[in-house]
Amino acid sequence: MSRSLRRGALAATAIVFSIAALSACGAGNNAQTLGIRPDNAAVSVGEVKIQNALVITQPEPGVKGPAAVSATLFNNGREAQVLQSISLPGSSAAVTLKPAGGSGQITVPAGGYVVIGGEGNASAVIENGNESARDGDAQRVVFKLSTTGDVGIDAFVVPARHYFKDFGPSAVPAVPAATPTTTASAEPTGEATHSAGH
């Protein structure tokens, strides 16, 4: 074997070992990349996983009106589960659930998922949204499922603007139009007044 071939073989071997060493940090059950967590709220309890949980308030601050809960519920079990209720601990606000079809129950199918919020999806409306959640806070939200029971999560509270616009509450109060105010103005009489001595 010539000298140049030996050098080439050694260089190739060095490259293979360096690539293997670099890729080792991203492989296996203890990989560092597995420690990365998304910015959105997520939780797993038993066979149920909830992701992207949000409480979405009115688009403008201080406007009274309903808010909405938005989330994706996954069911990794072998039996369907019914979402029986959503509550906000520490608040008396009621949450009204509606399936995508408009009537009946919200069912999370076995091996499937349900999206809550957004056009054509199931909905969860908080009647007194402005009283129960403040923009920028993390609001505790509890999803009660028929088999798993209570699944609690801290959901971010955001206004229904930009990306969240289509997932927010469908009932947005109209801002009252400004009514013009009329002020009385003095009308000139057309007659000049003169003072004595001029």
PDB file of C-alpha atoms in Angstrom:
ATOM      1  CA  MET A   1       0.000   0.000   0.000  1.00  0.00           C
ATOM      2  CA  SER A   2       1.465   3.349  -0.985  1.00  0.00           C
ATOM      3  CA  ARG A   3       2.069   6.186   1.405  1.00  0.00           C
ATOM      4  CA  SER A   4      -0.652   8.405  -0.107  1.00  0.00           C
ATOM      5  CA  LEU A   5      -3.271   5.670   0.184  1.00  0.00           C
ATOM      6  CA  ARG A   6      -2.365   5.124   3.845  1.00  0.00           C
ATOM      7  CA  ARG A   7      -2.701   8.846   4.536  1.00  0.00           C
ATOM      8  CA  GLY A   8      -6.075   8.898   2.795  1.00  0.00           C
ATOM      9  CA  ALA A   9      -7.289   5.903   4.788  1.00  0.00           C
ATOM     10  CA  LEU A  10      -6.165   7.499   8.059  1.00  0.00           C
ATOM     11  CA  ALA A  11      -7.882  10.772   7.158  1.00  0.00           C
ATOM     12  CA  ALA A  12     -11.120   8.960   6.283  1.00  0.00           C
ATOM     13  CA  THR A  13     -10.992   7.027   9.575  1.00  0.00           C
ATOM     14  CA  ALA A  14     -10.476  10.286  11.518  1.00  0.00           C
ATOM     15  CA  ILE A  15     -13.481  11.871   9.797  1.00  0.00           C
ATOM     16  CA  VAL A  16     -15.699   8.860  10.572  1.00  0.00           C
ATOM     17  CA  PHE A  17     -14.730   8.966  14.279  1.00  0.00           C
ATOM     18  CA  SER A  18     -15.315  12.727  14.531  1.00  0.00           C
ATOM     19  CA  ILE A  19     -18.777  12.442  12.897  1.00  0.00           C
ATOM     20  CA  ALA A  20     -19.690   9.576  15.241  1.00  0.00           C
ATOM     21  CA  ALA A  21     -18.576  11.598  18.263  1.00  0.00           C
ATOM     22  CA  LEU A  22     -20.569  14.663  17.172  1.00  0.00           C
ATOM     23  CA  SER A  23     -23.754  12.703  16.479  1.00  0.00           C
ATOM     24  CA  ALA A  24     -23.611  10.883  19.820  1.00  0.00           C
ATOM     25  CA  CYS A  25     -24.900  13.929  21.718  1.00  0.00           C
ATOM     26  CA  GLY A  26     -28.223  13.766  19.826  1.00  0.00           C
ATOM     27  CA  ALA A  27     -28.888  10.036  20.108  1.00  0.00           C
ATOM     28  CA  GLY A  28     -30.320   7.711  22.720  1.00  0.00           C
ATOM     29  CA  ASN A  29     -32.802   8.083  25.577  1.00  0.00           C
ATOM     30  CA  ASN A  30     -30.626  10.608  27.413  1.00  0.00           C
ATOM     31  CA  ALA A  31     -29.933  12.859  24.427  1.00  0.00           C
ATOM     32  CA  GLN A  32     -29.562  16.543  25.205  1.00  0.00           C
ATOM     33  CA  THR A  33     -32.097  17.410  22.513  1.00  0.00           C
ATOM     34  CA  LEU A  34     -34.776  15.532  24.492  1.00  0.00           C
ATOM     35  CA  GLY A  35     -34.414  18.135  27.255  1.00  0.00           C
ATOM     36  CA  ILE A  36     -35.712  20.922  24.999  1.00  0.00           C
ATOM     37  CA  ARG A  37     -39.260  21.915  25.876  1.00  0.00           C
ATOM     38  CA  PRO A  38     -41.639  23.965  23.696  1.00  0.00           C
ATOM     39  CA  ASP A  39     -42.794  27.447  24.758  1.00  0.00           C
ATOM     40  CA  ASN A  40     -46.439  26.380  24.856  1.00  0.00           C
ATOM     41  CA  ALA A  41     -48.243  24.771  27.760  1.00  0.00           C
ATOM     42  CA  ALA A  42     -48.352  20.955  27.627  1.00  0.00           C
ATOM     43  CA  VAL A  43     -49.090  18.153  30.109  1.00  0.00           C
ATOM     44  CA  SER A  44     -49.505  14.352  30.056  1.00  0.00           C
ATOM     45  CA  VAL A  45     -51.632  12.326  32.479  1.00  0.00           C
ATOM     46  CA  GLY A  46     -52.064   8.632  31.781  1.00  0.00           C
ATOM     47  CA  GLU A  47     -53.166   8.179  28.182  1.00  0.00           C
ATOM     48  CA  VAL A  48     -54.123  11.841  27.731  1.00  0.00           C
ATOM     49  CA  LYS A  49     -51.835  14.629  26.536  1.00  0.00           C
ATOM     50  CA  ILE A  50     -52.859  18.284  26.276  1.00  0.00           C
ATOM     51  CA  GLN A  51     -50.826  20.711  24.188  1.00  0.00           C
ATOM     52  CA  ASN A  52     -50.995  24.374  23.134  1.00  0.00           C
ATOM     53  CA  ALA A  53     -53.350  25.331  25.968  1.00  0.00           C
ATOM     54  CA  LEU A  54     -54.281  29.027  25.897  1.00  0.00           C
ATOM     55  CA  VAL A  55     -56.913  31.334  27.319  1.00  0.00           C
ATOM     56  CA  ILE A  56     -57.700  33.887  24.600  1.00  0.00           C
ATOM     57  CA  THR A  57     -59.339  37.139  25.689  1.00  0.00           C
ATOM     58  CA  GLN A  58     -60.934  40.021  23.798  1.00  0.00           C
ATOM     59  CA  PRO A  59     -58.636  41.708  21.252  1.00  0.00           C
ATOM     60  CA  GLU A  60     -58.644  45.069  23.041  1.00  0.00           C
ATOM     61  CA  PRO A  61     -57.722  45.465  26.726  1.00  0.00           C
ATOM     62  CA  GLY A  62     -60.496  46.476  29.108  1.00  0.00           C
ATOM     63  CA  VAL A  63     -63.304  45.366  26.752  1.00  0.00           C
ATOM     64  CA  LYS A  64     -65.901  43.237  28.522  1.00  0.00           C
ATOM     65  CA  GLY A  65     -66.918  40.034  26.822  1.00  0.00           C
ATOM     66  CA  PRO A  66     -66.323  36.290  26.637  1.00  0.00           C
ATOM     67  CA  ALA A  67     -62.932  34.600  26.373  1.00  0.00           C
ATOM     68  CA  ALA A  68     -62.083  31.215  24.875  1.00  0.00           C
ATOM     69  CA  VAL A  69     -59.977  28.205  25.814  1.00  0.00           C
ATOM     70  CA  SER A  70     -57.882  26.811  22.987  1.00  0.00           C
ATOM     71  CA  ALA A  71     -56.024  23.473  23.238  1.00  0.00           C
ATOM     72  CA  THR A  72     -55.341  20.169  21.512  1.00  0.00           C
ATOM     73  CA  LEU A  73     -56.294  16.995  23.430  1.00  0.00           C
ATOM     74  CA  PHE A  74     -54.634  13.697  22.446  1.00  0.00           C
ATOM     75  CA  ASN A  75     -55.907  10.278  23.531  1.00  0.00           C
ATOM     76  CA  ASN A  76     -53.293   7.533  23.282  1.00  0.00           C
ATOM     77  CA  GLY A  77     -55.619   4.989  24.909  1.00  0.00           C
ATOM     78  CA  ARG A  78     -57.742   2.255  23.363  1.00  0.00           C
ATOM     79  CA  GLU A  79     -61.074   3.780  24.380  1.00  0.00           C
ATOM     80  CA  ALA A  80     -62.635   7.126  23.537  1.00  0.00           C
ATOM     81  CA  GLN A  81     -62.952   9.693  26.318  1.00  0.00           C
ATOM     82  CA  VAL A  82     -65.510  12.451  26.757  1.00  0.00           C
ATOM     83  CA  LEU A  83     -64.431  15.937  27.772  1.00  0.00           C
ATOM     84  CA  GLN A  84     -66.960  16.511  30.546  1.00  0.00           C
ATOM     85  CA  SER A  85     -65.966  20.012  31.615  1.00  0.00           C
ATOM     86  CA  ILE A  86     -63.326  22.729  31.670  1.00  0.00           C
ATOM     87  CA  SER A  87     -62.961  24.857  34.781  1.00  0.00           C
ATOM     88  CA  LEU A  88     -60.767  27.725  35.978  1.00  0.00           C
ATOM     89  CA  PRO A  89     -59.914  27.128  39.657  1.00  0.00           C
ATOM     90  CA  GLY A  90     -60.180  30.263  41.774  1.00  0.00           C
ATOM     91  CA  SER A  91     -62.774  31.739  39.421  1.00  0.00           C
ATOM     92  CA  SER A  92     -66.550  31.495  39.271  1.00  0.00           C
ATOM     93  CA  ALA A  93     -66.519  31.854  35.472  1.00  0.00           C
ATOM     94  CA  ALA A  94     -68.533  29.191  33.633  1.00  0.00           C
ATOM     95  CA  VAL A  95     -67.070  27.490  30.555  1.00  0.00           C
ATOM     96  CA  THR A  96     -69.544  26.375  27.861  1.00  0.00           C
ATOM     97  CA  LEU A  97     -68.419  23.422  25.704  1.00  0.00           C
ATOM     98  CA  LYS A  98     -69.633  22.735  22.155  1.00  0.00           C
ATOM     99  CA  PRO A  99     -68.404  20.009  19.794  1.00  0.00           C
ATOM    100  CA  ALA A 100     -67.483  20.788  16.198  1.00  0.00           C
ATOM    101  CA  GLY A 101     -70.955  19.681  15.062  1.00  0.00           C
ATOM    102  CA  GLY A 102     -72.659  22.133  17.429  1.00  0.00           C
ATOM    103  CA  SER A 103     -74.523  19.706  19.713  1.00  0.00           C
ATOM    104  CA  GLY A 104     -73.710  16.733  21.909  1.00  0.00           C
ATOM    105  CA  GLN A 105     -70.456  15.980  23.708  1.00  0.00           C
ATOM    106  CA  ILE A 106     -66.822  16.617  22.857  1.00  0.00           C
ATOM    107  CA  THR A 107     -65.326  13.141  22.386  1.00  0.00           C
ATOM    108  CA  VAL A 108     -61.594  12.496  22.100  1.00  0.00           C
ATOM    109  CA  PRO A 109     -61.364   9.331  19.974  1.00  0.00           C
ATOM    110  CA  ALA A 110     -59.089   6.426  20.893  1.00  0.00           C
ATOM    111  CA  GLY A 111     -55.711   6.963  19.255  1.00  0.00           C
ATOM    112  CA  GLY A 112     -56.845  10.383  18.044  1.00  0.00           C
ATOM    113  CA  TYR A 113     -57.185  13.996  19.058  1.00  0.00           C
ATOM    114  CA  VAL A 114     -59.572  16.940  19.277  1.00  0.00           C
ATOM    115  CA  VAL A 115     -58.756  20.582  18.631  1.00  0.00           C
ATOM    116  CA  ILE A 116     -60.607  23.133  20.755  1.00  0.00           C
ATOM    117  CA  GLY A 117     -60.763  26.625  19.299  1.00  0.00           C
ATOM    118  CA  GLY A 118     -60.677  27.924  15.740  1.00  0.00           C
ATOM    119  CA  GLU A 119     -63.102  27.718  12.846  1.00  0.00           C
ATOM    120  CA  GLY A 120     -64.715  24.317  12.358  1.00  0.00           C
ATOM    121  CA  ASN A 121     -63.413  22.931  15.667  1.00  0.00           C
ATOM    122  CA  ALA A 122     -64.951  22.313  19.073  1.00  0.00           C
ATOM    123  CA  SER A 123     -65.235  25.404  21.282  1.00  0.00           C
ATOM    124  CA  ALA A 124     -64.896  26.288  24.969  1.00  0.00           C
ATOM    125  CA  VAL A 125     -66.250  29.754  25.790  1.00  0.00           C
ATOM    126  CA  ILE A 126     -65.629  31.482  29.137  1.00  0.00           C
ATOM    127  CA  GLU A 127     -68.668  33.680  29.732  1.00  0.00           C
ATOM    128  CA  ASN A 128     -66.997  36.251  32.004  1.00  0.00           C
ATOM    129  CA  GLY A 129     -63.617  36.150  30.325  1.00  0.00           C
ATOM    130  CA  ASN A 130     -62.409  39.594  31.356  1.00  0.00           C
ATOM    131  CA  GLU A 131     -63.153  38.836  35.027  1.00  0.00           C
ATOM    132  CA  SER A 132     -61.422  35.465  35.108  1.00  0.00           C
ATOM    133  CA  ALA A 133     -58.167  36.050  33.209  1.00  0.00           C
ATOM    134  CA  ARG A 134     -55.729  38.875  32.555  1.00  0.00           C
ATOM    135  CA  ASP A 135     -53.500  39.148  29.490  1.00  0.00           C
ATOM    136  CA  GLY A 136     -49.933  38.074  30.187  1.00  0.00           C
ATOM    137  CA  ASP A 137     -50.831  35.853  33.137  1.00  0.00           C
ATOM    138  CA  ALA A 138     -50.748  32.072  33.391  1.00  0.00           C
ATOM    139  CA  GLN A 139     -54.243  30.801  34.220  1.00  0.00           C
ATOM    140  CA  ARG A 140     -54.831  27.374  35.774  1.00  0.00           C
ATOM    141  CA  VAL A 141     -57.230  25.401  33.572  1.00  0.00           C
ATOM    142  CA  VAL A 142     -58.594  21.957  34.501  1.00  0.00           C
ATOM    143  CA  PHE A 143     -59.888  19.590  31.805  1.00  0.00           C
ATOM    144  CA  LYS A 144     -62.130  16.825  33.213  1.00  0.00           C
ATOM    145  CA  LEU A 145     -62.208  13.664  31.100  1.00  0.00           C
ATOM    146  CA  SER A 146     -64.516  10.675  31.543  1.00  0.00           C
ATOM    147  CA  THR A 147     -61.765   8.108  32.270  1.00  0.00           C
ATOM    148  CA  THR A 148     -58.629  10.082  33.142  1.00  0.00           C
ATOM    149  CA  GLY A 149     -60.401  12.574  35.399  1.00  0.00           C
ATOM    150  CA  ASP A 150     -58.940  16.011  36.095  1.00  0.00           C
ATOM    151  CA  VAL A 151     -55.967  17.177  34.041  1.00  0.00           C
ATOM    152  CA  GLY A 152     -54.661  20.566  35.182  1.00  0.00           C
ATOM    153  CA  ILE A 153     -52.439  22.874  33.168  1.00  0.00           C
ATOM    154  CA  ASP A 154     -51.209  26.464  33.409  1.00  0.00           C
ATOM    155  CA  ALA A 155     -52.357  28.127  30.189  1.00  0.00           C
ATOM    156  CA  PHE A 156     -50.975  31.407  28.873  1.00  0.00           C
ATOM    157  CA  VAL A 157     -53.495  34.264  28.631  1.00  0.00           C
ATOM    158  CA  VAL A 158     -53.257  36.166  25.340  1.00  0.00           C
ATOM    159  CA  PRO A 159     -55.507  38.642  23.476  1.00  0.00           C
ATOM    160  CA  ALA A 160     -57.290  37.565  20.267  1.00  0.00           C
ATOM    161  CA  ARG A 161     -54.906  39.432  17.984  1.00  0.00           C
ATOM    162  CA  HIS A 162     -52.517  38.464  15.185  1.00  0.00           C
ATOM    163  CA  TYR A 163     -51.880  34.698  15.270  1.00  0.00           C
ATOM    164  CA  PHE A 164     -54.559  34.082  17.946  1.00  0.00           C
ATOM    165  CA  LYS A 165     -57.292  36.094  16.192  1.00  0.00           C
ATOM    166  CA  ASP A 166     -59.043  33.079  14.646  1.00  0.00           C
ATOM    167  CA  PHE A 167     -58.859  31.023  17.853  1.00  0.00           C
ATOM    168  CA  GLY A 168     -60.316  33.658  20.167  1.00  0.00           C
ATOM    169  CA  PRO A 169     -63.894  34.253  21.258  1.00  0.00           C
ATOM    170  CA  SER A 170     -66.347  34.534  18.381  1.00  0.00           C
ATOM    171  CA  ALA A 171     -68.459  37.082  20.266  1.00  0.00           C
ATOM    172  CA  VAL A 172     -66.564  40.354  20.136  1.00  0.00           C
ATOM    173  CA  PRO A 173     -68.546  43.309  21.484  1.00  0.00           C
ATOM    174  CA  ALA A 174     -68.885  46.197  19.039  1.00  0.00           C
ATOM    175  CA  VAL A 175     -67.128  49.347  20.132  1.00  0.00           C
ATOM    176  CA  PRO A 176     -69.786  52.068  20.486  1.00  0.00           C
ATOM    177  CA  ALA A 177     -69.525  54.707  17.770  1.00  0.00           C
ATOM    178  CA  ALA A 178     -68.582  58.178  18.910  1.00  0.00           C
ATOM    179  CA  THR A 179     -71.594  60.514  18.854  1.00  0.00           C
ATOM    180  CA  PRO A 180     -70.888  64.086  17.784  1.00  0.00           C
ATOM    181  CA  THR A 181     -71.602  66.670  20.462  1.00  0.00           C
ATOM    182  CA  THR A 182     -73.265  69.944  19.523  1.00  0.00           C
ATOM    183  CA  THR A 183     -72.231  73.171  21.198  1.00  0.00           C
ATOM    184  CA  ALA A 184     -74.180  76.396  21.090  1.00  0.00           C
ATOM    185  CA  SER A 185     -72.321  79.230  19.437  1.00  0.00           C
ATOM    186  CA  ALA A 186     -73.141  82.905  19.599  1.00  0.00           C
ATOM    187  CA  GLU A 187     -74.680  84.214  16.394  1.00  0.00           C
ATOM    188  CA  PRO A 188     -73.612  87.724  15.356  1.00  0.00           C
ATOM    189  CA  THR A 189     -76.510  90.206  15.223  1.00  0.00           C
ATOM    190  CA  GLY A 190     -75.054  92.358  12.452  1.00  0.00           C
ATOM    191  CA  GLU A 191     -75.419  95.618  14.420  1.00  0.00           C
ATOM    192  CA  ALA A 192     -72.411  97.475  15.794  1.00  0.00           C
ATOM    193  CA  THR A 193     -72.578  99.113  19.200  1.00  0.00           C
ATOM    194  CA  HIS A 194     -70.899 102.392  19.910  1.00  0.00           C
ATOM    195  CA  SER A 195     -69.788 103.748  23.217  1.00  0.00           C
ATOM    196  CA  ALA A 196     -70.567 107.311  24.221  1.00  0.00           C
ATOM    197  CA  GLY A 197     -68.025 110.012  23.321  1.00  0.00           C
ATOM    198  CA  HIS A 198     -66.804 108.549  20.043  1.00  0.00           C
TER     199      HIS A 198
END
